[in-house]
Amino acid sequence: MTFLTEGKATFYFFSSANRNLCVSGRNFVLRKEDGIIDQKIPAISVRDIVIFGESMIHASVFSLARSNEIPIHFLSKGGKYVGSIRFDYSKNIIL
């Protein structure tokens, strides 16, 4: 654990037919199908996101994850690794 990830936790999202992962301000939000907010997680407290199964994820989730350099990992419902998205900023170099 590095200084930048100290005190942060992994956010596990288990797909469900009636829940979506979206963003409200600087928070990741689990929203029920009827629009009611189920849970809010501040982006500053998230080290990485692990998503199990197929789910609806709003584009704003990727934008917030990118701005906070939070990697997103995808697993099947059974836990098999599918892939990851990492948001590493490029470094400028002098040629």
Backbone as a ProteinNet text record, in pm:
[ID]
protein_1_A
[PRIMARY]
MTFLTEGKATFYFFSSANRNLCVSGRNFVLRKEDGIIDQKIPAISVRDIVIFGESMIHASVFSLARSNEIPIHFLSKGGKYVGSIRFDYSKNIIL
[TERTIARY]
83.9	0	89.3	62	139.6	70.7	140.1	84.2	-45.7	-52.2	-170.6	-291.8	-270	-382.1	-411.4	-332.4	-352.5	-488.3	-563.7	-694.3	-805.9	-771.9	-872.9	-911.9	-1028.4	-1077.7	-1120.2	-1125.4	-1175.7	-1328	-1386.9	-1532.4	-1578.2	-1654.9	-1706.4	-1850.2	-1876.5	-2011.7	-2059.6	-2163	-2221.4	-2341.7	-2337.6	-2443	-2579	-2678.8	-2815.9	-2904.4	-3014.9	-3104.1	-3167.2	-3175.1	-3243.5	-3151.8	-3017.5	-2924.2	-2825.9	-2796.6	-2700.1	-2590.4	-2471.4	-2360.3	-2350.4	-2358.9	-2351.4	-2278.1	-2281.4	-2207.1	-2299.9	-2277.3	-2345.6	-2238.9	-2202.4	-2095.4	-1963	-1897.2	-1769.3	-1788.1	-1908.2	-1941.1	-1983.7	-1943.8	-2000.9	-2133	-2235.1	-2369	-2427.8	-2482	-2561.4	-2706	-2766.3	-2902.4	-2993.6	-3106.1	-3205.4	-3273.7	-3338.6	-3404.8	-3507.5	-3573.1	-3674.2	-3614.1	-3480	-3412.5	-3371.8	-3410.5	-3376.1	-3229.3	-3156.7	-3015.1	-3004.8	-2934.1	-2915.4	-2794.1	-2685.1	-2562.1	-2474.2	-2403.7	-2307.8	-2169.9	-2070.6	-1933.2	-1846.4	-1782.6	-1696.4	-1577.6	-1551.3	-1442.8	-1307.9	-1291	-1163.9	-1131.1	-1232.3	-1210.6	-1197.2	-1195	-1191	-1052.1	-992.4	-862.8	-880.8	-977.7	-1010.3	-1153.2	-1207.1	-1344.1	-1340.4	-1412.5	-1423.8	-1571.8	-1600.9	-1739	-1759.1	-1855.5	-1888.1	-2009.4	-1998.7	-2111.4	-2137.3	-2240.1	-2278.7	-2364.9	-2337	-2411.7	-2416	-2507.2	-2518.1	-2425.2	-2331.7	-2238.3	-2242.5	-2271.3	-2278.1	-2137.8	-2127.8	-1999.2	-1934.3	-2014.2	-1960.5	-1877.5	-1904.5	-1825.6	-1682.2	-1664.9	-1530.8	-1459.7	-1532.2	-1474	-1426	-1508.8	-1470	-1354.1	-1357.7	-1247.9	-1117.7	-1125.8	-1006.9	-949.7	-1034.1	-985.9	-924.6	-960	-903.3	-805	-771.7	-678.9	-718.4	-846.7	-900.5	-916.2	-842	-859.2	-991.8	-1048.8	-1173.3	-1145.1	-1182.5	-1159.1	-1293.9	-1299.4	-1423	-1405.5	-1501.1	-1502.7	-1638.7	-1640.6	-1768.2	-1845	-1971.3	-2050.2	-1985.2	-1914.6	-1847.7	-1711.4	-1665.9	-1538.5	-1420.6	-1444.2	-1335.4	-1295.6	-1165.1	-1114.3	-1147.9	-1203.5	-1239.6	-1146.2	-1116.8	-1027.9	-1024.6	-938.3	-923.7	-904.5	-938.2	-910.7	-829.1	-712.1	-626.2	-612.8	-616	-608.2	-475.9	-370	-238.5	-216.1	-180.9	-155.4	-20.2	-13.9	112.9	205	333	432.4	488.1	506.4	567.5	717.5	774.3	918.7	971	1094.7	1158.4	1243	1219.6	1295.7	1405.1
-116.6	0	124.2	215.2	337.9	449.5	560.5	676.6	722.1	715.6	763	671.4	544.4	451.6	417.5	470.8	442.6	496.8	414.2	454.6	439.1	392.4	371.9	224.8	196.2	59.1	21.7	-107.7	-158.9	-155.4	-106.6	-99.2	-215.8	-307.6	-424.2	-397.4	-414.4	-394.9	-525.7	-584.1	-707.9	-670.3	-711	-671.2	-723.9	-644.3	-677.8	-614.7	-677.4	-626.6	-493.6	-465.4	-343.7	-237.8	-249.5	-149.4	-107	23	79	150.2	153.1	227.5	359.2	470.5	602	698.1	827.4	929.2	1042.4	1095.5	1216.4	1303.2	1412.1	1497.7	1424	1411.1	1339.4	1204.3	1146.3	1018.5	915.5	791.5	679.5	646.7	620.2	599.5	469.8	389.2	273.4	319	317.1	368.8	254.7	245	144.3	183.4	86.1	107	219.6	237.8	342.8	480.4	491	619.2	649.3	565.4	587.6	551.2	639.6	614.6	510.8	402.6	292.8	318.7	370.7	391.3	492.8	578.7	674.6	642.2	639.6	613.3	727.5	805.8	914.5	860.4	920.2	873.3	880.5	975.6	992.3	874.2	794.3	680.9	547.4	551.8	429	408.2	288.3	252.5	192.4	101.9	42.4	-11.3	-38.5	-86.8	-224.8	-319.1	-454.4	-477.7	-506.7	-526.6	-673.3	-736.6	-876.5	-885.1	-958.2	-980.8	-864.7	-882	-778.3	-675.5	-548.4	-444.3	-316.4	-227.4	-95.7	-0.4	57.5	152.3	278.6	390.3	516.3	563.5	635.7	688.6	778.9	845.4	934.8	859.6	729.8	647.3	638.7	617.5	608.9	743.5	851.5	985.4	1015	984.9	1007.1	916	791.4	698.6	748.6	799.7	850.6	971	1063.8	1184.4	1153.8	1040.1	998.9	883.1	847.1	736.2	607.7	572.1	451.4	344.2	233.2	126.5	53.5	4.5	-71.6	-211.9	-312.3	-452.3	-519.7	-603.5	-673.5	-823	-883.9	-1027.5	-1082.4	-1209.8	-1273.4	-1295.2	-1334.8	-1362.1	-1470	-1562.2	-1669.8	-1629.8	-1507.5	-1459.8	-1473.9	-1514.9	-1528.8	-1391.2	-1365.6	-1236.1	-1214.5	-1096.8	-1062.1	-955.3	-853.2	-746.6	-631.4	-533.4	-416.2	-291.6	-179.4	-49.7	27.6	74.1	155.5	292.8	393.8	531.2	592.5	562.2	618.6	738.5	848.6	968.4	956.6	1005.1	1001.7	1109	1085.5	1180.3	1257.6	1386.4	1468.1	1447.2	1441.7	1427.5	1534.2	1568.4	1665.6	1587.6	1612.7	1543.8	1632.4
0	0	0	-91	-99.5	-23.6	-10.6	58	-7.2	-140.5	-212	-196	-165.4	-149.7	-4.1	88.1	229.4	275.4	343.9	392.7	290.4	171	66.8	62.8	6.5	2.2	-139.4	-164.2	-290.8	-287.3	-395.4	-408.2	-495	-438	-509	-551.7	-681.3	-734	-794.9	-735.8	-787	-872.8	-999	-1092.6	-1047.5	-1079.1	-1045.7	-1152.2	-1182.1	-1286.2	-1247.2	-1118.9	-1077.2	-1016.4	-1033.8	-980.5	-1088.2	-1090.8	-1184.7	-1107.3	-1166.1	-1109	-1184.9	-1113.5	-1177.7	-1084.6	-1118.1	-1043.9	-1003.9	-885.4	-839	-773.6	-838.8	-787.4	-791.9	-678.2	-668	-599.4	-613.7	-549.7	-652.8	-628.8	-703.7	-635.4	-715	-660.2	-712.8	-622.1	-660.8	-660.4	-778.8	-793.8	-835.6	-766.8	-802.6	-933	-995	-1123.8	-1118.2	-1003.6	-989.7	-959.7	-958.2	-938.7	-796.4	-702.6	-562.4	-539.3	-470	-441.3	-330.2	-360.4	-265.5	-176.2	-237.4	-161.9	-234.4	-157.5	-212	-156.8	-245.6	-204.9	-257.1	-169.7	-215.5	-296.2	-411.1	-498.6	-427.9	-339.5	-270.4	-178.5	-142	-51.7	-126.2	-260.4	-340.3	-399.5	-376.5	-433.2	-571.7	-586.4	-715.2	-711.4	-830.5	-843.2	-906.5	-847.8	-903.5	-934.1	-1060.9	-1105.2	-1140.4	-1075.3	-1100.1	-1191.1	-1301.4	-1391.1	-1485.1	-1567.8	-1663.1	-1591.6	-1616	-1546.5	-1628.3	-1590.7	-1652.4	-1579.5	-1652.8	-1594.5	-1678.9	-1616.1	-1687.7	-1725.6	-1835	-1882.4	-1778.8	-1697.7	-1595.7	-1491.2	-1473.6	-1381.3	-1431	-1561	-1618.5	-1607.9	-1628.3	-1618.6	-1476.6	-1375.9	-1236.8	-1197	-1241.5	-1212.3	-1275.3	-1397.6	-1465.2	-1391.7	-1351.3	-1284.5	-1147.7	-1088.1	-959	-971.9	-1096.6	-1126.6	-1053.5	-1063.6	-1001.1	-1108.2	-1100.3	-1198.6	-1179.4	-1289.2	-1286.7	-1338.2	-1260.9	-1296.6	-1321	-1423.9	-1459.7	-1438.9	-1369.1	-1346.2	-1387.6	-1425.8	-1457.6	-1327.5	-1337.3	-1216.1	-1131	-1196.2	-1124.2	-1068.8	-1097.5	-1044.5	-1138.2	-1264.1	-1360.3	-1414.1	-1418.8	-1464.3	-1611.4	-1643.7	-1780.8	-1835.9	-1757.2	-1802.3	-1704.3	-1733.6	-1648.1	-1732.5	-1674.4	-1734.3	-1632.4	-1676.9	-1590	-1652.7	-1571.1	-1619.4	-1575.6	-1648.1	-1618.2	-1708.9	-1647.9	-1727	-1795.4	-1919.3	-1991.8	-1936	-1951.4	-1903.3	-2021.8	-2003.7	-2108.1	-2106.8	-2225.5	-2237.6	-2332.7	-2314.7	-2404	-2503	-2630.5	-2735.1	-2787.8
[MASK]
+++++++++++++++++++++++++++++++++++++++++++++++++++++++++++++++++++++++++++++++++++++++++++++++

